Amino acid sequence: MTTTAEHSASAAGAPPATVAGLMAGIAGTGTDPARGGYTRPVFSTAEQDLRAWFTEQSELRGLAVETDANGIVWAWWDVPGASGPRARDNAVVTGSHLDSVPGGGAFDGPLGVASALVAIDILRARGHAPVRPLAIAVFPEEEGSRFGVACLGSRLLAGAIDPDRARRLRDPDGNTFADVSAAHGLDPNRLGPDTAALARIGQFVELHVEQGRGLIDLNRPVALGSSILGHGRWRLRLTGQGNHAGTTLTEDRRDPMVAAAACISAVRAVALRRRNVRATVGRIVPVPGGTNVIASAVDLWIDVRHPDDAVTAAAVADIGHEARMAAAGEGCGMELIEESLSPTTHFDTGLRDALAALLPGAPVLDTGAGHDAGVLAARVPTAMLFVRNPTGVSHSPEEHVEDDDAEAGALALADVLAGLG
Ligand code: HGY
Ligand code: MN
Ligand code: MN
Ligand code: MN
């Protein structure tokens, strides 16, 4: 285990960086001119560049950096003088992710990582001497944008996904997670639950850009998280008869694209029947996908979320029923496959109350967005901080955080880390 080197000169005494400054330093990484915003899939050059940036920034601060068997990067501020195999037990851990959705915003993930680095600067400037080890963790594949399962890194750590299933996951080009992770220095056979790493986490606090309008409406910069809506992802595969666009009469067609259109409308109709169901079809892939070709199959992915897991299940059952009818009406086959499902998660109330005491008056918000914190909450005491997004829009280039709010978030995180550790 590498221990924290003596705080490097550039860390000791240097003025705290600003979140805005750190974010500006990565603003050119993974930009997506075609979609706008950022496209930083896990293990892409862009995401790897951000990992290298995080490692460099951590080492500048004298943190000891290591990557675990699941590809999670840990940057440690060890207790001065601590050594031995238990030196990092009961750590206060913060962090987030650096991968993005396609065409995503600048802040979803990186804000939590940059704020953690600045929070460490603030603590150093205050002369804070940790009595508990402190770490920043960066989790791979939080968005599930490449291999289809959100929070893949934290699920592996927490034992929330079967490692064999994880190894078999494929990206849109057919590469398996096993092969891609091996190509980036991991041993696929070591992917999976890491009880030693989990045992080191005394508490986990993730700071994240708010992805809704809560803080706009409250006119506050920072909130505590209370819960994460249950959410799942299903793949709907519709199969028909591929054929020529010009020689096939309409009455002779079994076109899965037509069935898909009916299914997409049904998803919205099912959501409207129940209050607060959030059902989305954000991705559809026809096979083979030629302009002059009647598709032989269509895959579409359905994201369904609701505070009550039973309502989510009922909505998905309705969608399956409507899809079966739509497929039959077009002479097509259908298959609805669950790809991931996370129950509604309530954060640890004791930890949340401790944070509320450290951040007097901070409002409390639930979130419809999933987070690594939502996965870890099943295993370790976990909390979240949200920072105002004045557009209220996320998973979009429009996502934004004002500089003052970003600094307020880092200051709040510093107060929390100091108060806990
Ligand atoms: O999908 C989500 O809610 C998260 O941004 N991964
Ligand atoms: Mn995120
Ligand atoms: Mn996201
Ligand atoms: Mn997250």
PDB file of N, CA and C in Angstrom, residues 292-385:
ATOM      1  N   ASN A 292     -33.020   2.230 -47.137  1.00  0.00           N
ATOM      2  CA  ASN A 292     -33.856   1.549 -48.148  1.00  0.00           C
ATOM      3  C   ASN A 292     -34.096   0.093 -47.771  1.00  0.00           C
ATOM      4  N   VAL A 293     -34.064  -0.150 -46.429  1.00  0.00           N
ATOM      5  CA  VAL A 293     -34.217  -1.535 -45.956  1.00  0.00           C
ATOM      6  C   VAL A 293     -35.316  -1.606 -44.902  1.00  0.00           C
ATOM      7  N   ILE A 294     -36.255  -2.492 -45.067  1.00  0.00           N
ATOM      8  CA  ILE A 294     -37.226  -2.741 -43.989  1.00  0.00           C
ATOM      9  C   ILE A 294     -36.471  -3.498 -42.892  1.00  0.00           C
ATOM     10  N   ALA A 295     -36.520  -2.972 -41.693  1.00  0.00           N
ATOM     11  CA  ALA A 295     -35.701  -3.588 -40.625  1.00  0.00           C
ATOM     12  C   ALA A 295     -36.159  -5.009 -40.328  1.00  0.00           C
ATOM     13  N   SER A 296     -35.196  -5.846 -39.989  1.00  0.00           N
ATOM     14  CA  SER A 296     -35.554  -7.209 -39.568  1.00  0.00           C
ATOM     15  C   SER A 296     -35.806  -7.243 -38.066  1.00  0.00           C
ATOM     16  N   ALA A 297     -35.169  -6.293 -37.372  1.00  0.00           N
ATOM     17  CA  ALA A 297     -35.365  -6.236 -35.916  1.00  0.00           C
ATOM     18  C   ALA A 297     -35.141  -4.798 -35.459  1.00  0.00           C
ATOM     19  N   VAL A 298     -35.679  -4.476 -34.318  1.00  0.00           N
ATOM     20  CA  VAL A 298     -35.446  -3.167 -33.692  1.00  0.00           C
ATOM     21  C   VAL A 298     -35.236  -3.397 -32.197  1.00  0.00           C
ATOM     22  N   ASP A 299     -34.161  -2.827 -31.678  1.00  0.00           N
ATOM     23  CA  ASP A 299     -33.951  -2.815 -30.217  1.00  0.00           C
ATOM     24  C   ASP A 299     -34.255  -1.418 -29.719  1.00  0.00           C
ATOM     25  N   LEU A 300     -35.060  -1.319 -28.679  1.00  0.00           N
ATOM     26  CA  LEU A 300     -35.209  -0.017 -28.028  1.00  0.00           C
ATOM     27  C   LEU A 300     -35.092  -0.224 -26.519  1.00  0.00           C
ATOM     28  N   TRP A 301     -34.576   0.793 -25.874  1.00  0.00           N
ATOM     29  CA  TRP A 301     -34.316   0.683 -24.427  1.00  0.00           C
ATOM     30  C   TRP A 301     -35.271   1.604 -23.686  1.00  0.00           C
ATOM     31  N   ILE A 302     -35.856   1.068 -22.613  1.00  0.00           N
ATOM     32  CA  ILE A 302     -36.867   1.796 -21.833  1.00  0.00           C
ATOM     33  C   ILE A 302     -36.340   2.005 -20.414  1.00  0.00           C
ATOM     34  N   ASP A 303     -36.342   3.262 -20.005  1.00  0.00           N
ATOM     35  CA  ASP A 303     -35.882   3.628 -18.646  1.00  0.00           C
ATOM     36  C   ASP A 303     -37.135   4.018 -17.860  1.00  0.00           C
ATOM     37  N   VAL A 304     -37.429   3.306 -16.789  1.00  0.00           N
ATOM     38  CA  VAL A 304     -38.647   3.577 -16.013  1.00  0.00           C
ATOM     39  C   VAL A 304     -38.255   3.855 -14.560  1.00  0.00           C
ATOM     40  N   ARG A 305     -38.878   4.926 -13.981  1.00  0.00           N
ATOM     41  CA  ARG A 305     -38.509   5.293 -12.610  1.00  0.00           C
ATOM     42  C   ARG A 305     -39.750   5.751 -11.835  1.00  0.00           C
ATOM     43  N   HIS A 306     -39.747   5.454 -10.561  1.00  0.00           N
ATOM     44  CA  HIS A 306     -40.847   5.894  -9.699  1.00  0.00           C
ATOM     45  C   HIS A 306     -40.433   5.696  -8.242  1.00  0.00           C
ATOM     46  N   PRO A 307     -40.915   6.517  -7.329  1.00  0.00           N
ATOM     47  CA  PRO A 307     -40.544   6.333  -5.910  1.00  0.00           C
ATOM     48  C   PRO A 307     -41.004   4.994  -5.338  1.00  0.00           C
ATOM     49  N   ASP A 308     -42.121   4.490  -5.869  1.00  0.00           N
ATOM     50  CA  ASP A 308     -42.649   3.219  -5.348  1.00  0.00           C
ATOM     51  C   ASP A 308     -42.278   2.090  -6.323  1.00  0.00           C
ATOM     52  N   ASP A 309     -41.449   1.172  -5.860  1.00  0.00           N
ATOM     53  CA  ASP A 309     -40.953   0.102  -6.745  1.00  0.00           C
ATOM     54  C   ASP A 309     -42.104  -0.729  -7.316  1.00  0.00           C
ATOM     55  N   ALA A 310     -43.201  -0.847  -6.561  1.00  0.00           N
ATOM     56  CA  ALA A 310     -44.331  -1.640  -7.065  1.00  0.00           C
ATOM     57  C   ALA A 310     -44.974  -0.935  -8.255  1.00  0.00           C
ATOM     58  N   VAL A 311     -45.001   0.391  -8.220  1.00  0.00           N
ATOM     59  CA  VAL A 311     -45.568   1.142  -9.350  1.00  0.00           C
ATOM     60  C   VAL A 311     -44.668   0.997 -10.569  1.00  0.00           C
ATOM     61  N   THR A 312     -43.358   1.036 -10.347  1.00  0.00           N
ATOM     62  CA  THR A 312     -42.427   0.806 -11.472  1.00  0.00           C
ATOM     63  C   THR A 312     -42.701  -0.548 -12.105  1.00  0.00           C
ATOM     64  N   ALA A 313     -42.851  -1.563 -11.263  1.00  0.00           N
ATOM     65  CA  ALA A 313     -43.091  -2.924 -11.779  1.00  0.00           C
ATOM     66  C   ALA A 313     -44.406  -2.985 -12.540  1.00  0.00           C
ATOM     67  N   ALA A 314     -45.416  -2.323 -12.005  1.00  0.00           N
ATOM     68  CA  ALA A 314     -46.734  -2.353 -12.681  1.00  0.00           C
ATOM     69  C   ALA A 314     -46.673  -1.612 -14.013  1.00  0.00           C
ATOM     70  N   ALA A 315     -45.963  -0.521 -14.031  1.00  0.00           N
ATOM     71  CA  ALA A 315     -45.840   0.244 -15.286  1.00  0.00           C
ATOM     72  C   ALA A 315     -45.113  -0.585 -16.339  1.00  0.00           C
ATOM     73  N   VAL A 316     -44.065  -1.282 -15.913  1.00  0.00           N
ATOM     74  CA  VAL A 316     -43.310  -2.107 -16.876  1.00  0.00           C
ATOM     75  C   VAL A 316     -44.176  -3.258 -17.374  1.00  0.00           C
ATOM     76  N   ALA A 317     -44.997  -3.806 -16.493  1.00  0.00           N
ATOM     77  CA  ALA A 317     -45.890  -4.898 -16.924  1.00  0.00           C
ATOM     78  C   ALA A 317     -46.876  -4.374 -17.964  1.00  0.00           C
ATOM     79  N   ASP A 318     -47.392  -3.182 -17.735  1.00  0.00           N
ATOM     80  CA  ASP A 318     -48.309  -2.578 -18.719  1.00  0.00           C
ATOM     81  C   ASP A 318     -47.604  -2.347 -20.058  1.00  0.00           C
ATOM     82  N   ILE A 319     -46.380  -1.845 -19.970  1.00  0.00           N
ATOM     83  CA  ILE A 319     -45.628  -1.592 -21.212  1.00  0.00           C
ATOM     84  C   ILE A 319     -45.422  -2.904 -21.969  1.00  0.00           C
ATOM     85  N   GLY A 320     -45.111  -3.964 -21.219  1.00  0.00           N
ATOM     86  CA  GLY A 320     -44.920  -5.274 -21.867  1.00  0.00           C
ATOM     87  C   GLY A 320     -46.195  -5.742 -22.553  1.00  0.00           C
ATOM     88  N   HIS A 321     -47.304  -5.529 -21.899  1.00  0.00           N
ATOM     89  CA  HIS A 321     -48.595  -5.942 -22.478  1.00  0.00           C
ATOM     90  C   HIS A 321     -48.882  -5.151 -23.752  1.00  0.00           C
ATOM     91  N   GLU A 322     -48.713  -3.847 -23.675  1.00  0.00           N
ATOM     92  CA  GLU A 322     -48.977  -3.003 -24.858  1.00  0.00           C
ATOM     93  C   GLU A 322     -48.002  -3.349 -25.980  1.00  0.00           C
ATOM     94  N   ALA A 323     -46.771  -3.650 -25.631  1.00  0.00           N
ATOM     95  CA  ALA A 323     -45.775  -3.966 -26.666  1.00  0.00           C
ATOM     96  C   ALA A 323     -46.112  -5.290 -27.332  1.00  0.00           C
ATOM     97  N   ARG A 324     -46.612  -6.229 -26.537  1.00  0.00           N
ATOM     98  CA  ARG A 324     -46.989  -7.537 -27.090  1.00  0.00           C
ATOM     99  C   ARG A 324     -48.108  -7.331 -28.110  1.00  0.00           C
ATOM    100  N   MET A 325     -49.068  -6.470 -27.766  1.00  0.00           N
ATOM    101  CA  MET A 325     -50.193  -6.228 -28.686  1.00  0.00           C
ATOM    102  C   MET A 325     -49.710  -5.493 -29.932  1.00  0.00           C
ATOM    103  N   ALA A 326     -48.827  -4.508 -29.727  1.00  0.00           N
ATOM    104  CA  ALA A 326     -48.326  -3.742 -30.890  1.00  0.00           C
ATOM    105  C   ALA A 326     -47.541  -4.668 -31.820  1.00  0.00           C
ATOM    106  N   ALA A 327     -46.745  -5.541 -31.234  1.00  0.00           N
ATOM    107  CA  ALA A 327     -45.943  -6.461 -32.056  1.00  0.00           C
ATOM    108  C   ALA A 327     -46.868  -7.413 -32.824  1.00  0.00           C
ATOM    109  N   ALA A 328     -47.847  -7.964 -32.101  1.00  0.00           N
ATOM    110  CA  ALA A 328     -48.759  -8.921 -32.759  1.00  0.00           C
ATOM    111  C   ALA A 328     -49.511  -8.240 -33.900  1.00  0.00           C
ATOM    112  N   GLY A 329     -49.888  -6.990 -33.680  1.00  0.00           N
ATOM    113  CA  GLY A 329     -50.634  -6.253 -34.716  1.00  0.00           C
ATOM    114  C   GLY A 329     -49.840  -6.081 -35.990  1.00  0.00           C
ATOM    115  N   GLU A 330     -48.533  -6.194 -35.900  1.00  0.00           N
ATOM    116  CA  GLU A 330     -47.668  -6.014 -37.081  1.00  0.00           C
ATOM    117  C   GLU A 330     -47.004  -7.328 -37.459  1.00  0.00           C
ATOM    118  N   GLY A 331     -47.524  -8.407 -36.863  1.00  0.00           N
ATOM    119  CA  GLY A 331     -46.958  -9.720 -37.204  1.00  0.00           C
ATOM    120  C   GLY A 331     -45.517  -9.874 -36.758  1.00  0.00           C
ATOM    121  N   CYS A 332     -45.169  -9.156 -35.684  1.00  0.00           N
ATOM    122  CA  CYS A 332     -43.769  -9.201 -35.198  1.00  0.00           C
ATOM    123  C   CYS A 332     -43.701  -9.937 -33.864  1.00  0.00           C
ATOM    124  N   GLY A 333     -42.470 -10.395 -33.575  1.00  0.00           N
ATOM    125  CA  GLY A 333     -42.189 -10.976 -32.253  1.00  0.00           C
ATOM    126  C   GLY A 333     -41.680  -9.891 -31.332  1.00  0.00           C
ATOM    127  N   MET A 334     -41.776 -10.129 -30.020  1.00  0.00           N
ATOM    128  CA  MET A 334     -41.218  -9.153 -29.074  1.00  0.00           C
ATOM    129  C   MET A 334     -40.639  -9.881 -27.885  1.00  0.00           C
ATOM    130  N   GLU A 335     -39.619  -9.237 -27.285  1.00  0.00           N
ATOM    131  CA  GLU A 335     -39.004  -9.770 -26.067  1.00  0.00           C
ATOM    132  C   GLU A 335     -38.630  -8.562 -25.199  1.00  0.00           C
ATOM    133  N   LEU A 336     -39.056  -8.560 -23.947  1.00  0.00           N
ATOM    134  CA  LEU A 336     -38.730  -7.453 -23.037  1.00  0.00           C
ATOM    135  C   LEU A 336     -37.759  -7.989 -21.991  1.00  0.00           C
ATOM    136  N   ILE A 337     -36.537  -7.472 -22.003  1.00  0.00           N
ATOM    137  CA  ILE A 337     -35.475  -8.027 -21.146  1.00  0.00           C
ATOM    138  C   ILE A 337     -35.041  -6.984 -20.122  1.00  0.00           C
ATOM    139  N   GLU A 338     -35.110  -7.348 -18.836  1.00  0.00           N
ATOM    140  CA  GLU A 338     -34.627  -6.430 -17.798  1.00  0.00           C
ATOM    141  C   GLU A 338     -33.109  -6.381 -17.836  1.00  0.00           C
ATOM    142  N   GLU A 339     -32.548  -5.165 -17.913  1.00  0.00           N
ATOM    143  CA  GLU A 339     -31.071  -5.061 -17.950  1.00  0.00           C
ATOM    144  C   GLU A 339     -30.514  -4.576 -16.618  1.00  0.00           C
ATOM    145  N   SER A 340     -31.258  -3.746 -15.913  1.00  0.00           N
ATOM    146  CA  SER A 340     -30.812  -3.366 -14.562  1.00  0.00           C
ATOM    147  C   SER A 340     -32.022  -2.831 -13.810  1.00  0.00           C
ATOM    148  N   LEU A 341     -31.985  -2.984 -12.508  1.00  0.00           N
ATOM    149  CA  LEU A 341     -33.099  -2.508 -11.673  1.00  0.00           C
ATOM    150  C   LEU A 341     -32.537  -2.119 -10.301  1.00  0.00           C
ATOM    151  N   SER A 342     -32.815  -0.879  -9.908  1.00  0.00           N
ATOM    152  CA  SER A 342     -32.347  -0.407  -8.589  1.00  0.00           C
ATOM    153  C   SER A 342     -33.562   0.047  -7.795  1.00  0.00           C
ATOM    154  N   PRO A 343     -33.741  -0.450  -6.597  1.00  0.00           N
ATOM    155  CA  PRO A 343     -34.881  -0.029  -5.784  1.00  0.00           C
ATOM    156  C   PRO A 343     -34.709   1.427  -5.320  1.00  0.00           C
ATOM    157  N   THR A 344     -35.818   2.029  -4.928  1.00  0.00           N
ATOM    158  CA  THR A 344     -35.717   3.376  -4.347  1.00  0.00           C
ATOM    159  C   THR A 344     -34.806   3.289  -3.137  1.00  0.00           C
ATOM    160  N   THR A 345     -33.854   4.223  -3.055  1.00  0.00           N
ATOM    161  CA  THR A 345     -32.828   4.171  -2.005  1.00  0.00           C
ATOM    162  C   THR A 345     -32.937   5.387  -1.112  1.00  0.00           C
ATOM    163  N   HIS A 346     -33.079   5.157   0.178  1.00  0.00           N
ATOM    164  CA  HIS A 346     -33.086   6.267   1.137  1.00  0.00           C
ATOM    165  C   HIS A 346     -31.704   6.344   1.793  1.00  0.00           C
ATOM    166  N   PHE A 347     -31.137   7.539   1.792  1.00  0.00           N
ATOM    167  CA  PHE A 347     -29.796   7.657   2.369  1.00  0.00           C
ATOM    168  C   PHE A 347     -29.856   7.508   3.880  1.00  0.00           C
ATOM    169  N   ASP A 348     -28.712   7.181   4.455  1.00  0.00           N
ATOM    170  CA  ASP A 348     -28.591   6.941   5.894  1.00  0.00           C
ATOM    171  C   ASP A 348     -29.041   8.190   6.671  1.00  0.00           C
ATOM    172  N   THR A 349     -30.089   8.065   7.464  1.00  0.00           N
ATOM    173  CA  THR A 349     -30.635   9.263   8.137  1.00  0.00           C
ATOM    174  C   THR A 349     -29.672   9.800   9.196  1.00  0.00           C
ATOM    175  N   GLY A 350     -28.938   8.894   9.844  1.00  0.00           N
ATOM    176  CA  GLY A 350     -27.979   9.387  10.844  1.00  0.00           C
ATOM    177  C   GLY A 350     -26.917  10.247  10.187  1.00  0.00           C
ATOM    178  N   LEU A 351     -26.408   9.775   9.064  1.00  0.00           N
ATOM    179  CA  LEU A 351     -25.361  10.540   8.364  1.00  0.00           C
ATOM    180  C   LEU A 351     -25.951  11.834   7.821  1.00  0.00           C
ATOM    181  N   ARG A 352     -27.178  11.735   7.291  1.00  0.00           N
ATOM    182  CA  ARG A 352     -27.808  12.947   6.765  1.00  0.00           C
ATOM    183  C   ARG A 352     -28.014  13.974   7.878  1.00  0.00           C
ATOM    184  N   ASP A 353     -28.405  13.502   9.038  1.00  0.00           N
ATOM    185  CA  ASP A 353     -28.590  14.443  10.164  1.00  0.00           C
ATOM    186  C   ASP A 353     -27.254  15.058  10.566  1.00  0.00           C
ATOM    187  N   ALA A 354     -26.189  14.245  10.488  1.00  0.00           N
ATOM    188  CA  ALA A 354     -24.860  14.790  10.832  1.00  0.00           C
ATOM    189  C   ALA A 354     -24.481  15.884   9.832  1.00  0.00           C
ATOM    190  N   LEU A 355     -24.787  15.636   8.557  1.00  0.00           N
ATOM    191  CA  LEU A 355     -24.483  16.646   7.540  1.00  0.00           C
ATOM    192  C   LEU A 355     -25.357  17.877   7.736  1.00  0.00           C
ATOM    193  N   ALA A 356     -26.612  17.650   8.122  1.00  0.00           N
ATOM    194  CA  ALA A 356     -27.515  18.792   8.348  1.00  0.00           C
ATOM    195  C   ALA A 356     -26.984  19.666   9.479  1.00  0.00           C
ATOM    196  N   ALA A 357     -26.385  19.025  10.472  1.00  0.00           N
ATOM    197  CA  ALA A 357     -25.805  19.814  11.580  1.00  0.00           C
ATOM    198  C   ALA A 357     -24.580  20.594  11.111  1.00  0.00           C
ATOM    199  N   LEU A 358     -23.869  20.004  10.143  1.00  0.00           N
ATOM    200  CA  LEU A 358     -22.653  20.671   9.631  1.00  0.00           C
ATOM    201  C   LEU A 358     -22.998  21.754   8.615  1.00  0.00           C
ATOM    202  N   LEU A 359     -24.187  21.625   8.006  1.00  0.00           N
ATOM    203  CA  LEU A 359     -24.626  22.590   6.985  1.00  0.00           C
ATOM    204  C   LEU A 359     -25.981  23.136   7.403  1.00  0.00           C
ATOM    205  N   PRO A 360     -26.022  23.932   8.455  1.00  0.00           N
ATOM    206  CA  PRO A 360     -27.316  24.388   8.989  1.00  0.00           C
ATOM    207  C   PRO A 360     -28.169  25.070   7.921  1.00  0.00           C
ATOM    208  N   GLY A 361     -29.424  24.637   7.889  1.00  0.00           N
ATOM    209  CA  GLY A 361     -30.371  25.283   6.971  1.00  0.00           C
ATOM    210  C   GLY A 361     -30.357  24.712   5.563  1.00  0.00           C
ATOM    211  N   ALA A 362     -29.444  23.780   5.287  1.00  0.00           N
ATOM    212  CA  ALA A 362     -29.411  23.205   3.925  1.00  0.00           C
ATOM    213  C   ALA A 362     -30.716  22.447   3.668  1.00  0.00           C
ATOM    214  N   PRO A 363     -31.371  22.740   2.543  1.00  0.00           N
ATOM    215  CA  PRO A 363     -32.607  21.998   2.241  1.00  0.00           C
ATOM    216  C   PRO A 363     -32.296  20.546   1.923  1.00  0.00           C
ATOM    217  N   VAL A 364     -33.346  19.724   1.918  1.00  0.00           N
ATOM    218  CA  VAL A 364     -33.192  18.284   1.636  1.00  0.00           C
ATOM    219  C   VAL A 364     -34.024  17.951   0.394  1.00  0.00           C
ATOM    220  N   LEU A 365     -33.411  17.278  -0.566  1.00  0.00           N
ATOM    221  CA  LEU A 365     -34.099  16.970  -1.837  1.00  0.00           C
ATOM    222  C   LEU A 365     -33.973  15.487  -2.170  1.00  0.00           C
ATOM    223  N   ASP A 366     -35.009  14.927  -2.787  1.00  0.00           N
ATOM    224  CA  ASP A 366     -34.802  13.602  -3.360  1.00  0.00           C
ATOM    225  C   ASP A 366     -34.323  13.811  -4.803  1.00  0.00           C
ATOM    226  N   THR A 367     -33.938  12.747  -5.450  1.00  0.00           N
ATOM    227  CA  THR A 367     -33.480  12.903  -6.832  1.00  0.00           C
ATOM    228  C   THR A 367     -34.024  11.770  -7.696  1.00  0.00           C
ATOM    229  N   GLY A 368     -34.329  12.109  -8.915  1.00  0.00           N
ATOM    230  CA  GLY A 368     -34.755  11.095  -9.891  1.00  0.00           C
ATOM    231  C   GLY A 368     -33.566  10.544 -10.646  1.00  0.00           C
ATOM    232  N   ALA A 369     -32.358  11.023 -10.327  1.00  0.00           N
ATOM    233  CA  ALA A 369     -31.162  10.547 -11.036  1.00  0.00           C
ATOM    234  C   ALA A 369     -30.460   9.495 -10.194  1.00  0.00           C
ATOM    235  N   GLY A 370     -29.939   8.490 -10.872  1.00  0.00           N
ATOM    236  CA  GLY A 370     -29.179   7.450 -10.175  1.00  0.00           C
ATOM    237  C   GLY A 370     -27.753   7.908  -9.948  1.00  0.00           C
ATOM    238  N   HIS A 371     -27.126   7.335  -8.934  1.00  0.00           N
ATOM    239  CA  HIS A 371     -25.731   7.715  -8.608  1.00  0.00           C
ATOM    240  C   HIS A 371     -25.004   6.518  -8.000  1.00  0.00           C
ATOM    241  N   ASP A 372     -23.672   6.555  -8.067  1.00  0.00           N
ATOM    242  CA  ASP A 372     -22.896   5.521  -7.378  1.00  0.00           C
ATOM    243  C   ASP A 372     -23.262   5.499  -5.897  1.00  0.00           C
ATOM    244  N   ALA A 373     -23.568   6.680  -5.365  1.00  0.00           N
ATOM    245  CA  ALA A 373     -23.971   6.732  -3.946  1.00  0.00           C
ATOM    246  C   ALA A 373     -25.205   5.868  -3.709  1.00  0.00           C
ATOM    247  N   GLY A 374     -26.073   5.797  -4.713  1.00  0.00           N
ATOM    248  CA  GLY A 374     -27.287   4.980  -4.565  1.00  0.00           C
ATOM    249  C   GLY A 374     -26.967   3.506  -4.458  1.00  0.00           C
ATOM    250  N   VAL A 375     -25.900   3.086  -5.122  1.00  0.00           N
ATOM    251  CA  VAL A 375     -25.491   1.675  -5.059  1.00  0.00           C
ATOM    252  C   VAL A 375     -24.789   1.395  -3.727  1.00  0.00           C
ATOM    253  N   LEU A 376     -23.890   2.307  -3.349  1.00  0.00           N
ATOM    254  CA  LEU A 376     -23.108   2.082  -2.120  1.00  0.00           C
ATOM    255  C   LEU A 376     -23.979   2.167  -0.877  1.00  0.00           C
ATOM    256  N   ALA A 377     -25.114   2.893  -0.999  1.00  0.00           N
ATOM    257  CA  ALA A 377     -25.976   3.094   0.181  1.00  0.00           C
ATOM    258  C   ALA A 377     -26.469   1.767   0.752  1.00  0.00           C
ATOM    259  N   ALA A 378     -26.472   0.733  -0.078  1.00  0.00           N
ATOM    260  CA  ALA A 378     -26.919  -0.586   0.410  1.00  0.00           C
ATOM    261  C   ALA A 378     -25.861  -1.242   1.284  1.00  0.00           C
ATOM    262  N   ARG A 379     -24.632  -0.729   1.240  1.00  0.00           N
ATOM    263  CA  ARG A 379     -23.539  -1.395   1.942  1.00  0.00           C
ATOM    264  C   ARG A 379     -22.855  -0.540   2.990  1.00  0.00           C
ATOM    265  N   VAL A 380     -22.822   0.789   2.778  1.00  0.00           N
ATOM    266  CA  VAL A 380     -22.127   1.672   3.739  1.00  0.00           C
ATOM    267  C   VAL A 380     -22.977   2.922   3.956  1.00  0.00           C
ATOM    268  N   PRO A 381     -22.831   3.591   5.098  1.00  0.00           N
ATOM    269  CA  PRO A 381     -23.577   4.844   5.324  1.00  0.00           C
ATOM    270  C   PRO A 381     -23.212   5.863   4.256  1.00  0.00           C
ATOM    271  N   THR A 382     -24.215   6.347   3.569  1.00  0.00           N
ATOM    272  CA  THR A 382     -23.999   7.176   2.381  1.00  0.00           C
ATOM    273  C   THR A 382     -24.890   8.404   2.412  1.00  0.00           C
ATOM    274  N   ALA A 383     -24.360   9.492   1.877  1.00  0.00           N
ATOM    275  CA  ALA A 383     -25.125  10.744   1.776  1.00  0.00           C
ATOM    276  C   ALA A 383     -24.760  11.425   0.478  1.00  0.00           C
ATOM    277  N   MET A 384     -25.580  12.416   0.094  1.00  0.00           N
ATOM    278  CA  MET A 384     -25.276  13.189  -1.119  1.00  0.00           C
ATOM    279  C   MET A 384     -25.466  14.660  -0.842  1.00  0.00           C
ATOM    280  N   LEU A 385     -24.694  15.446  -1.567  1.00  0.00           N
ATOM    281  CA  LEU A 385     -24.867  16.901  -1.633  1.00  0.00           C
ATOM    282  C   LEU A 385     -25.192  17.231  -3.085  1.00  0.00           C
TER     283      LEU A 385
END
